[in-house]
Amino acid sequence: MAQSDPRYVIEGATAEQQQAVDLLAKQFLLTDERLAQVIKEFRRRMEEGLAADGRVLKMIPSYVTRRPTGTETGSYFAIDLGGTNLRVLRVTLDGKGGVATEYQKFVLSEEAKSRTLFDFIAQCVETFLDDRNIRPTGQQPVHMGLTFSYPVQQTSINSGTLVQWTKGLNVPGCVGRDVVRLLQDALLRLGLRVKVVALVNDTVGTLLSAAYSDPTSQLGVILGTGTNAAYYEDVANVAKWKGDKGGEIVLNMEWGAFDSDDFGFLPFTPHDIKLDRKSINPRKQAYEKMISGMYLGEIARNIVLWLADQRLLLDGRSSTVLNAMWALDTSYLSAATVDDTAELTEIQQIIEKTLNVPDSTLVDRRIFKAVALLVGERAARLSAVGIVATLTKRPALLRQPINVGIDGSMYEHYPNFGAIMSETVSHFIPADQFGNVKFSLAKDGSGVGAAIAAMLAAKDH
């Protein structure tokens, strides 16, 4: 396989070194036939998740049942709660698909993370409104959307029960309670006329942010540190939905979990299994671990050590740095893939300065570059799997222009990631239909998206 791809023929390599790179190429370069099997299984798992709760692909109804038109105007507010920061935003819609955003960022205090979270959020909202002299005084409350990136069982557009805390937050007395109610009570304690009208997940927000600037948006995808997607589904196809059966609804797929139950379809290598076994969430998020920024560097580090242990790289040497999990950040792979200098000096810096393994040879660096290319290419091609499975779920929509809004560092910054991904998608969708598909960068779904959700919800009130 490597023989047919000149990037993986290592100039100056010994027969044993080339053999090892050939084996890696065989494991990581996926044929279209292999991907077709994964797409088929992905679709089967989507159908399972649409039929019932508790499946591998959760397919969670978001209660967003409308599309923005891009002609709406006005200012809407949003609260974006992450793991370490909180942002309060004012998003002004210009009626032509454009938005102007202003925000203030607050660092979550230890006390907020462990005790006073909702009062802390309410104080931040108060600060934001007071600093701008826009505290509501009349009868009309300010409408706000809340992006809450923790597991919530949503029960309506503006209510949802906290399932569990993650990302270092642990506020007692909240699990099993409605997070919007908890926040609304805290806002009332400060006498603020603010109504939280929409609760959204950041991926749903990405889709809404894309849909305001381009109403043909059908799918919102995050390809960054982690991965997920949300799309518009025909309500008639969602068997588990208890509400009205007409129209469309946005589903949060939670697609990073694909294949986590049986490890039966994704192309696992020993390097993936080792990563999974040592991760904080073994046998969870299997798809995410193959395609997202948090993990690619670690897969590459496992490969580098596997080669070094056979004395096929770095003369068998390692270092305390290289031996530590997560030591090889994905940004280094990104830099390695575009190092075209004669001596591969960027890669030399990474190996000798960052990873602290001295005296690398040019062949070592060429092998390191091949590893970076393989891990990145597999990630880009696998990310196409979810996109193809989701776009072809509603084939009628492919007969007209359709936008896929994508946010995240892998898509935005990883060299060739977007190009390889879209080229792979084109192999599985007929040319006349693929011509209708556009991929675009959707920025700040968690902020702008929540404000647009608030706008849609306020219209429904």
Coordinates of C-alpha atoms in Angstrom, one line a residue:
M1 CA 0.0 0.0 0.0
A2 CA 2.8 2.4 1.0
Q3 CA 4.5 1.6 -2.3
S4 CA 1.7 3.3 -4.2
D5 CA 2.0 6.5 -2.1
P6 CA 5.3 8.2 -2.4
R7 CA 4.8 10.0 0.9
Y8 CA 5.3 6.8 2.8
V9 CA 8.4 5.6 0.9
I10 CA 11.1 6.7 3.3
E11 CA 14.3 7.7 1.6
G12 CA 17.4 6.2 3.2
A13 CA 15.4 3.8 5.4
T14 CA 16.5 0.2 6.1
A15 CA 14.3 -2.6 4.9
E16 CA 13.0 -3.1 8.5
Q17 CA 12.1 0.5 8.9
Q18 CA 10.3 0.6 5.6
Q19 CA 8.5 -2.6 6.5
A20 CA 7.2 -1.0 9.7
V21 CA 6.0 2.1 7.9
D22 CA 4.3 -0.1 5.3
L23 CA 2.4 -1.9 8.1
L24 CA 1.3 1.5 9.6
A25 CA 0.2 2.7 6.2
K26 CA -1.8 -0.5 5.8
Q27 CA -3.5 0.1 9.2
F28 CA -4.1 3.8 8.8
L29 CA -4.8 4.4 5.1
L30 CA -8.4 3.3 4.7
T31 CA -9.9 2.2 1.4
D32 CA -13.3 3.5 0.3
E33 CA -14.6 0.0 0.7
R34 CA -13.6 -0.1 4.3
L35 CA -15.1 3.4 4.9
A36 CA -18.4 2.2 3.2
Q37 CA -18.8 -0.5 5.8
V38 CA -18.3 2.1 8.6
I39 CA -20.8 4.5 7.0
K40 CA -23.4 1.7 6.8
E41 CA -23.0 0.8 10.5
F42 CA -23.1 4.5 11.4
R43 CA -26.5 4.9 9.7
R44 CA -27.8 1.7 11.5
R45 CA -26.8 3.2 14.8
M46 CA -28.5 6.5 13.9
E47 CA -31.7 4.7 13.2
E48 CA -31.4 2.9 16.6
G49 CA -31.0 6.2 18.4
L50 CA -34.0 7.7 16.6
A51 CA -36.1 4.8 17.8
A52 CA -35.3 4.7 21.5
D53 CA -33.3 6.3 24.3
G54 CA -30.2 4.8 25.8
R55 CA -28.5 3.8 22.5
V56 CA -24.9 4.3 21.5
L57 CA -25.7 7.3 19.3
K58 CA -28.0 9.3 21.7
M59 CA -29.8 11.4 19.0
I60 CA -31.1 13.8 21.6
P61 CA -34.0 16.0 20.6
S62 CA -33.1 19.7 21.2
Y63 CA -36.6 21.1 21.0
V64 CA -35.4 23.6 18.4
T65 CA -38.1 23.1 15.7
R66 CA -37.5 26.1 13.4
R67 CA -34.8 27.4 11.1
P68 CA -33.6 31.0 11.2
T69 CA -34.2 32.8 7.9
G70 CA -31.2 35.2 8.2
T71 CA -33.6 38.2 7.9
E72 CA -34.3 38.5 11.7
T73 CA -33.0 41.6 13.4
G74 CA -32.5 42.8 17.0
S75 CA -30.2 42.2 20.0
Y76 CA -30.3 38.9 21.9
F77 CA -28.2 37.8 24.8
A78 CA -26.4 34.6 25.6
I79 CA -24.6 32.9 28.5
D80 CA -21.9 30.4 27.5
L81 CA -20.8 28.2 30.3
G82 CA -17.7 26.2 29.7
G83 CA -15.4 24.3 32.0
T84 CA -13.2 27.2 33.1
N85 CA -14.8 30.3 31.7
L86 CA -18.1 31.9 31.4
R87 CA -19.1 34.4 28.7
V88 CA -22.0 36.8 28.7
L89 CA -22.7 38.0 25.2
R90 CA -24.9 40.5 23.3
V91 CA -25.4 39.4 19.7
T92 CA -26.9 41.9 17.3
L93 CA -28.5 40.4 14.1
D94 CA -28.3 42.6 11.1
G95 CA -31.1 41.0 9.0
K96 CA -28.7 40.0 6.2
G97 CA -27.2 36.9 7.8
G98 CA -24.5 38.9 9.6
V99 CA -23.9 39.3 13.4
A100 CA -22.1 41.7 15.6
T101 CA -20.9 40.2 18.9
E102 CA -19.8 41.8 22.1
Y103 CA -19.0 39.8 25.2
Q104 CA -17.3 39.8 28.6
K105 CA -15.4 36.8 29.9
F106 CA -15.4 35.7 33.5
V107 CA -13.1 33.0 35.1
L108 CA -15.1 30.5 37.2
S109 CA -13.9 30.8 40.8
E110 CA -13.3 27.7 42.8
E111 CA -16.2 28.7 45.0
A112 CA -18.5 28.9 41.9
K113 CA -17.3 25.5 40.7
S114 CA -18.0 23.8 44.0
R115 CA -20.8 25.8 45.6
T116 CA -22.3 29.1 44.2
L117 CA -22.4 28.5 40.5
F118 CA -25.8 29.8 39.6
D119 CA -25.5 32.9 41.8
F120 CA -22.1 33.5 40.3
I121 CA -23.6 33.4 36.7
A122 CA -26.4 35.8 37.8
Q123 CA -23.8 38.2 39.1
C124 CA -21.9 38.0 35.8
V125 CA -25.1 38.8 33.9
E126 CA -25.7 41.7 36.2
T127 CA -22.2 43.1 35.7
F128 CA -22.5 42.8 31.9
L129 CA -25.8 44.6 31.8
D130 CA -24.8 47.3 34.3
D131 CA -21.4 48.0 32.7
R132 CA -23.3 48.8 29.5
N133 CA -26.2 50.6 31.1
I134 CA -28.7 48.2 29.6
R135 CA -30.2 46.7 32.8
P136 CA -33.9 46.3 31.9
T137 CA -36.1 48.6 33.9
G138 CA -39.6 48.3 32.2
Q139 CA -42.0 45.4 32.1
Q140 CA -40.2 43.8 29.1
P141 CA -37.5 41.3 30.3
V142 CA -34.3 40.6 28.4
H143 CA -34.4 37.3 26.6
M144 CA -31.3 35.1 27.0
G145 CA -30.1 31.8 25.6
L146 CA -27.9 29.5 27.8
T147 CA -25.2 27.2 26.3
F148 CA -24.7 24.6 29.0
S149 CA -22.0 22.1 27.9
Y150 CA -22.7 19.5 30.6
P151 CA -24.9 16.4 30.2
V152 CA -28.6 17.5 30.5
Q153 CA -31.8 15.6 29.8
Q154 CA -33.7 18.3 28.0
T155 CA -37.4 18.5 28.7
S156 CA -38.4 21.6 26.7
I157 CA -36.7 24.4 24.8
N158 CA -36.0 26.1 28.1
S159 CA -35.8 23.4 30.7
G160 CA -33.5 20.4 31.3
T161 CA -32.4 18.2 34.1
L162 CA -28.7 17.9 35.0
V163 CA -27.6 14.3 34.5
Q164 CA -24.1 14.7 36.0
W165 CA -21.3 17.2 36.5
T166 CA -18.1 16.8 34.3
K167 CA -15.0 19.0 33.6
G168 CA -14.2 19.7 37.2
L169 CA -17.5 21.2 38.3
N170 CA -19.2 19.7 41.3
V171 CA -22.0 21.9 42.7
P172 CA -24.0 19.9 45.3
G173 CA -27.8 19.8 45.1
C174 CA -28.0 20.3 41.3
V175 CA -28.1 16.8 39.8
G176 CA -31.6 15.8 38.9
R177 CA -32.8 19.4 38.9
D178 CA -33.7 21.8 36.1
V179 CA -30.7 24.0 35.4
V180 CA -32.7 26.8 33.8
R181 CA -34.9 27.0 37.0
L182 CA -31.8 27.1 39.2
L183 CA -30.4 30.0 37.1
Q184 CA -33.8 31.8 36.9
D185 CA -34.1 31.7 40.7
A186 CA -30.6 33.2 41.0
L187 CA -31.5 36.0 38.6
L188 CA -34.7 36.7 40.5
R189 CA -32.7 37.0 43.8
L190 CA -30.8 39.9 42.2
G191 CA -34.0 41.5 40.9
L192 CA -32.9 41.1 37.3
R193 CA -35.6 41.1 34.6
V194 CA -33.9 38.4 32.6
K195 CA -35.7 35.4 31.1
V196 CA -33.8 32.4 30.0
V197 CA -35.8 31.3 27.0
A198 CA -33.5 28.7 25.4
L199 CA -31.2 26.0 26.7
V200 CA -28.8 24.7 24.0
N201 CA -25.9 22.4 23.6
D202 CA -22.8 23.9 21.9
T203 CA -23.2 21.7 18.8
V204 CA -26.8 22.7 18.3
G205 CA -25.5 26.3 18.6
T206 CA -23.0 25.7 15.9
L207 CA -25.8 24.6 13.5
L208 CA -28.0 27.6 14.4
S209 CA -25.1 30.0 14.0
A210 CA -24.4 28.5 10.5
A211 CA -28.1 28.6 9.7
Y212 CA -28.5 32.3 10.4
S213 CA -25.7 33.2 8.0
D214 CA -26.8 30.5 5.4
P215 CA -30.4 29.2 5.7
T216 CA -29.5 26.1 3.7
S217 CA -27.5 24.8 6.6
Q218 CA -28.5 21.2 7.4
L219 CA -25.7 20.0 9.6
G220 CA -23.5 21.6 12.3
V221 CA -20.3 19.8 13.1
I222 CA -17.6 20.3 15.7
L223 CA -14.2 19.0 14.8
G224 CA -11.9 20.4 17.5
T225 CA -10.5 19.1 20.8
G226 CA -13.6 16.8 20.7
T227 CA -16.2 16.1 18.1
N228 CA -20.0 16.1 17.7
A229 CA -22.7 17.0 15.3
A230 CA -26.3 18.2 15.2
Y231 CA -28.7 18.2 12.2
Y232 CA -32.3 19.0 11.2
E233 CA -34.4 15.8 11.1
D234 CA -37.9 15.2 9.9
V235 CA -39.9 14.8 13.1
A236 CA -41.8 11.8 11.4
N237 CA -38.5 9.9 11.4
V238 CA -38.0 10.3 15.2
A239 CA -40.0 7.4 16.6
K240 CA -39.1 8.1 20.2
W241 CA -40.3 11.8 20.0
K242 CA -43.5 12.3 22.1
G243 CA -44.4 15.8 20.8
D244 CA -46.1 17.0 17.6
K245 CA -45.3 14.8 14.6
G246 CA -45.1 17.6 12.0
G247 CA -42.1 19.6 10.8
E248 CA -38.4 19.4 11.7
I249 CA -36.4 19.2 14.9
V250 CA -32.7 19.6 15.5
L251 CA -31.1 16.5 17.0
N252 CA -27.9 16.5 19.0
M253 CA -26.3 13.3 17.8
E254 CA -23.5 12.9 20.4
W255 CA -21.7 11.1 17.6
G256 CA -18.3 10.9 19.3
A257 CA -19.6 7.7 21.1
F258 CA -20.1 5.8 17.8
D259 CA -18.8 2.1 18.1
S260 CA -18.0 2.5 21.8
D261 CA -20.1 -0.5 22.8
D262 CA -18.4 -3.2 20.7
F263 CA -15.3 -1.8 19.0
G264 CA -16.6 -3.7 15.9
F265 CA -16.4 -1.3 13.0
L266 CA -13.9 1.5 13.4
P267 CA -10.3 0.6 12.3
F268 CA -8.7 0.1 15.7
T269 CA -5.0 -0.5 15.8
P270 CA -3.0 -1.5 18.9
H271 CA -2.0 2.2 19.2
D272 CA -5.7 3.2 19.5
I273 CA -6.4 0.4 22.0
K274 CA -3.5 1.5 24.2
L275 CA -4.8 5.1 24.2
D276 CA -8.3 3.9 25.1
R277 CA -7.1 1.7 27.9
K278 CA -5.1 4.4 29.5
S279 CA -7.7 7.2 29.0
I280 CA -10.0 8.5 31.8
N281 CA -13.0 7.1 29.9
P282 CA -12.1 3.7 28.5
R283 CA -14.5 2.2 26.0
K284 CA -16.3 5.5 25.6
Q285 CA -16.1 8.1 22.8
A286 CA -14.4 5.6 20.4
Y287 CA -15.0 7.7 17.3
E288 CA -13.9 10.9 19.0
K289 CA -10.7 9.3 20.0
M290 CA -9.8 8.6 16.4
I291 CA -10.6 12.0 14.9
S292 CA -10.3 14.8 17.4
G293 CA -7.5 17.1 18.5
M294 CA -7.3 15.9 22.1
Y295 CA -6.2 12.4 21.0
L296 CA -4.2 12.5 17.7
G297 CA -0.9 13.5 19.3
E298 CA -1.3 10.6 21.8
I299 CA -1.9 8.1 19.0
A300 CA 1.3 9.3 17.3
R301 CA 3.3 9.2 20.5
N302 CA 2.2 5.5 20.9
I303 CA 3.4 4.8 17.4
V304 CA 6.7 6.6 18.0
L305 CA 7.4 4.5 21.1
W306 CA 6.4 1.3 19.3
L307 CA 9.0 2.1 16.6
A308 CA 11.6 3.1 19.1
D309 CA 11.1 -0.1 21.1
Q310 CA 12.0 -2.1 18.0
R311 CA 15.0 0.2 17.5
L312 CA 13.5 1.4 14.2
L313 CA 13.4 5.0 15.3
L314 CA 15.7 7.3 17.3
D315 CA 18.1 4.3 17.7
G316 CA 15.7 2.9 20.3
R317 CA 16.1 6.0 22.6
S318 CA 13.3 7.7 24.4
S319 CA 13.1 10.4 27.2
T320 CA 11.1 11.2 30.3
V321 CA 9.1 13.6 28.3
L322 CA 8.3 11.2 25.4
N323 CA 7.4 8.5 27.9
A324 CA 4.7 10.7 29.5
M325 CA 1.1 10.4 28.3
W326 CA -0.2 13.4 26.3
A327 CA 3.4 14.8 25.9
L328 CA 3.0 15.0 22.1
D329 CA 0.3 17.7 21.5
T330 CA -1.6 17.5 18.2
S331 CA -0.3 20.9 17.3
Y332 CA 3.1 19.3 16.8
L333 CA 1.7 16.8 14.3
S334 CA 0.2 19.8 12.5
A335 CA 3.6 21.5 12.3
A336 CA 5.3 18.2 11.2
T337 CA 3.0 17.6 8.3
V338 CA 3.9 20.9 6.6
D339 CA 7.6 20.8 7.3
D340 CA 9.1 20.8 3.8
T341 CA 12.6 22.0 4.6
A342 CA 15.5 19.8 3.2
E343 CA 16.6 18.8 6.7
L344 CA 13.1 18.8 8.3
T345 CA 14.3 21.3 10.8
E346 CA 10.8 21.9 12.4
I347 CA 10.5 18.2 13.1
Q348 CA 14.1 18.2 14.5
Q349 CA 13.0 20.9 16.9
I350 CA 10.0 18.8 18.0
I351 CA 12.0 15.7 18.5
E352 CA 15.1 17.2 20.1
K353 CA 13.8 20.2 22.0
T354 CA 10.2 19.5 22.8
L355 CA 10.4 15.7 23.3
N356 CA 14.0 16.0 24.5
V357 CA 15.5 13.1 22.5
P358 CA 18.8 14.4 21.1
D359 CA 20.6 13.5 17.8
S360 CA 17.8 12.6 15.5
T361 CA 18.8 11.5 12.0
L362 CA 17.1 12.7 8.8
V363 CA 15.6 9.3 8.4
D364 CA 14.1 9.5 11.9
R365 CA 12.5 12.8 11.0
R366 CA 11.1 11.4 7.7
I367 CA 9.5 8.6 9.6
F368 CA 8.1 11.0 12.2
K369 CA 6.6 13.1 9.4
A370 CA 5.0 9.9 7.8
V371 CA 3.5 9.0 11.2
A372 CA 2.0 12.6 11.5
L373 CA 0.6 12.4 8.0
L374 CA -1.0 8.9 8.6
V375 CA -2.7 9.8 11.8
G376 CA -4.0 13.1 10.4
E377 CA -5.2 11.6 7.1
R378 CA -7.1 8.8 8.9
A379 CA -8.8 11.3 11.2
A380 CA -9.9 13.5 8.2
R381 CA -11.3 10.5 6.3
L382 CA -13.1 9.1 9.3
S383 CA -14.7 12.5 10.0
A384 CA -16.3 12.2 6.5
V385 CA -18.1 9.0 7.7
G386 CA -20.4 10.8 10.0
I387 CA -21.0 13.6 7.5
V388 CA -21.9 11.2 4.7
A389 CA -24.2 9.1 6.9
T390 CA -26.0 12.2 8.1
L391 CA -26.3 14.0 4.7
T392 CA -27.6 10.9 3.0
K393 CA -30.2 10.3 5.8
R394 CA -32.4 12.9 4.0
P395 CA -31.5 12.4 0.4
A396 CA -34.2 14.8 -0.9
L397 CA -32.3 17.7 0.6
L398 CA -29.2 16.9 -1.5
R399 CA -31.1 18.0 -4.6
Q400 CA -30.8 21.6 -3.6
P401 CA -28.0 23.7 -2.1
I402 CA -27.0 22.5 1.4
N403 CA -24.5 24.0 3.8
V404 CA -22.5 22.1 6.4
G405 CA -21.3 24.5 9.2
I406 CA -18.1 23.3 10.9
D407 CA -16.4 24.7 14.0
G408 CA -13.2 23.6 15.7
S409 CA -9.5 23.7 15.6
M410 CA -9.0 20.5 13.5
Y411 CA -11.1 21.8 10.7
E412 CA -9.8 25.4 11.0
H413 CA -6.1 24.9 11.5
Y414 CA -5.0 21.3 10.9
P415 CA -3.3 21.3 7.4
N416 CA -5.4 19.7 4.7
F417 CA -7.9 18.3 7.1
G418 CA -10.9 20.0 5.5
A419 CA -9.7 19.2 2.0
I420 CA -9.2 15.5 2.7
M421 CA -12.5 15.3 4.5
S422 CA -14.5 17.0 1.7
E423 CA -12.8 14.9 -1.0
T424 CA -13.7 11.8 0.9
V425 CA -17.3 12.9 1.2
S426 CA -17.4 13.3 -2.6
H427 CA -16.6 9.6 -3.1
F428 CA -19.9 8.6 -1.4
I429 CA -22.4 11.2 -2.8
P430 CA -23.3 11.3 -6.5
A431 CA -21.4 14.1 -8.3
D432 CA -24.5 16.1 -9.2
Q433 CA -25.6 16.1 -5.5
F434 CA -22.1 16.7 -4.1
G435 CA -22.0 19.8 -6.2
N436 CA -24.8 21.2 -4.0
V437 CA -22.9 20.6 -0.8
K438 CA -20.9 23.5 0.7
F439 CA -18.6 23.3 3.8
S440 CA -18.2 26.5 5.7
L441 CA -16.6 27.6 8.9
A442 CA -19.2 28.3 11.6
K443 CA -17.7 30.4 14.3
D444 CA -18.7 30.6 18.0
G445 CA -21.7 28.3 18.0
S446 CA -21.8 28.3 21.8
G447 CA -22.2 32.1 21.9
V448 CA -23.9 33.3 18.7
G449 CA -25.9 30.0 18.5
A450 CA -27.4 30.4 21.9
A451 CA -28.5 34.0 21.1
I452 CA -30.1 32.7 17.9
A453 CA -31.9 30.0 19.9
A454 CA -33.2 32.8 22.2
M455 CA -34.4 34.7 19.2
L456 CA -36.3 31.7 17.8
A457 CA -37.8 30.9 21.2
A458 CA -38.8 34.5 21.9
K459 CA -40.7 34.5 18.5
D460 CA -42.5 31.4 19.6
H461 CA -43.5 32.9 22.9

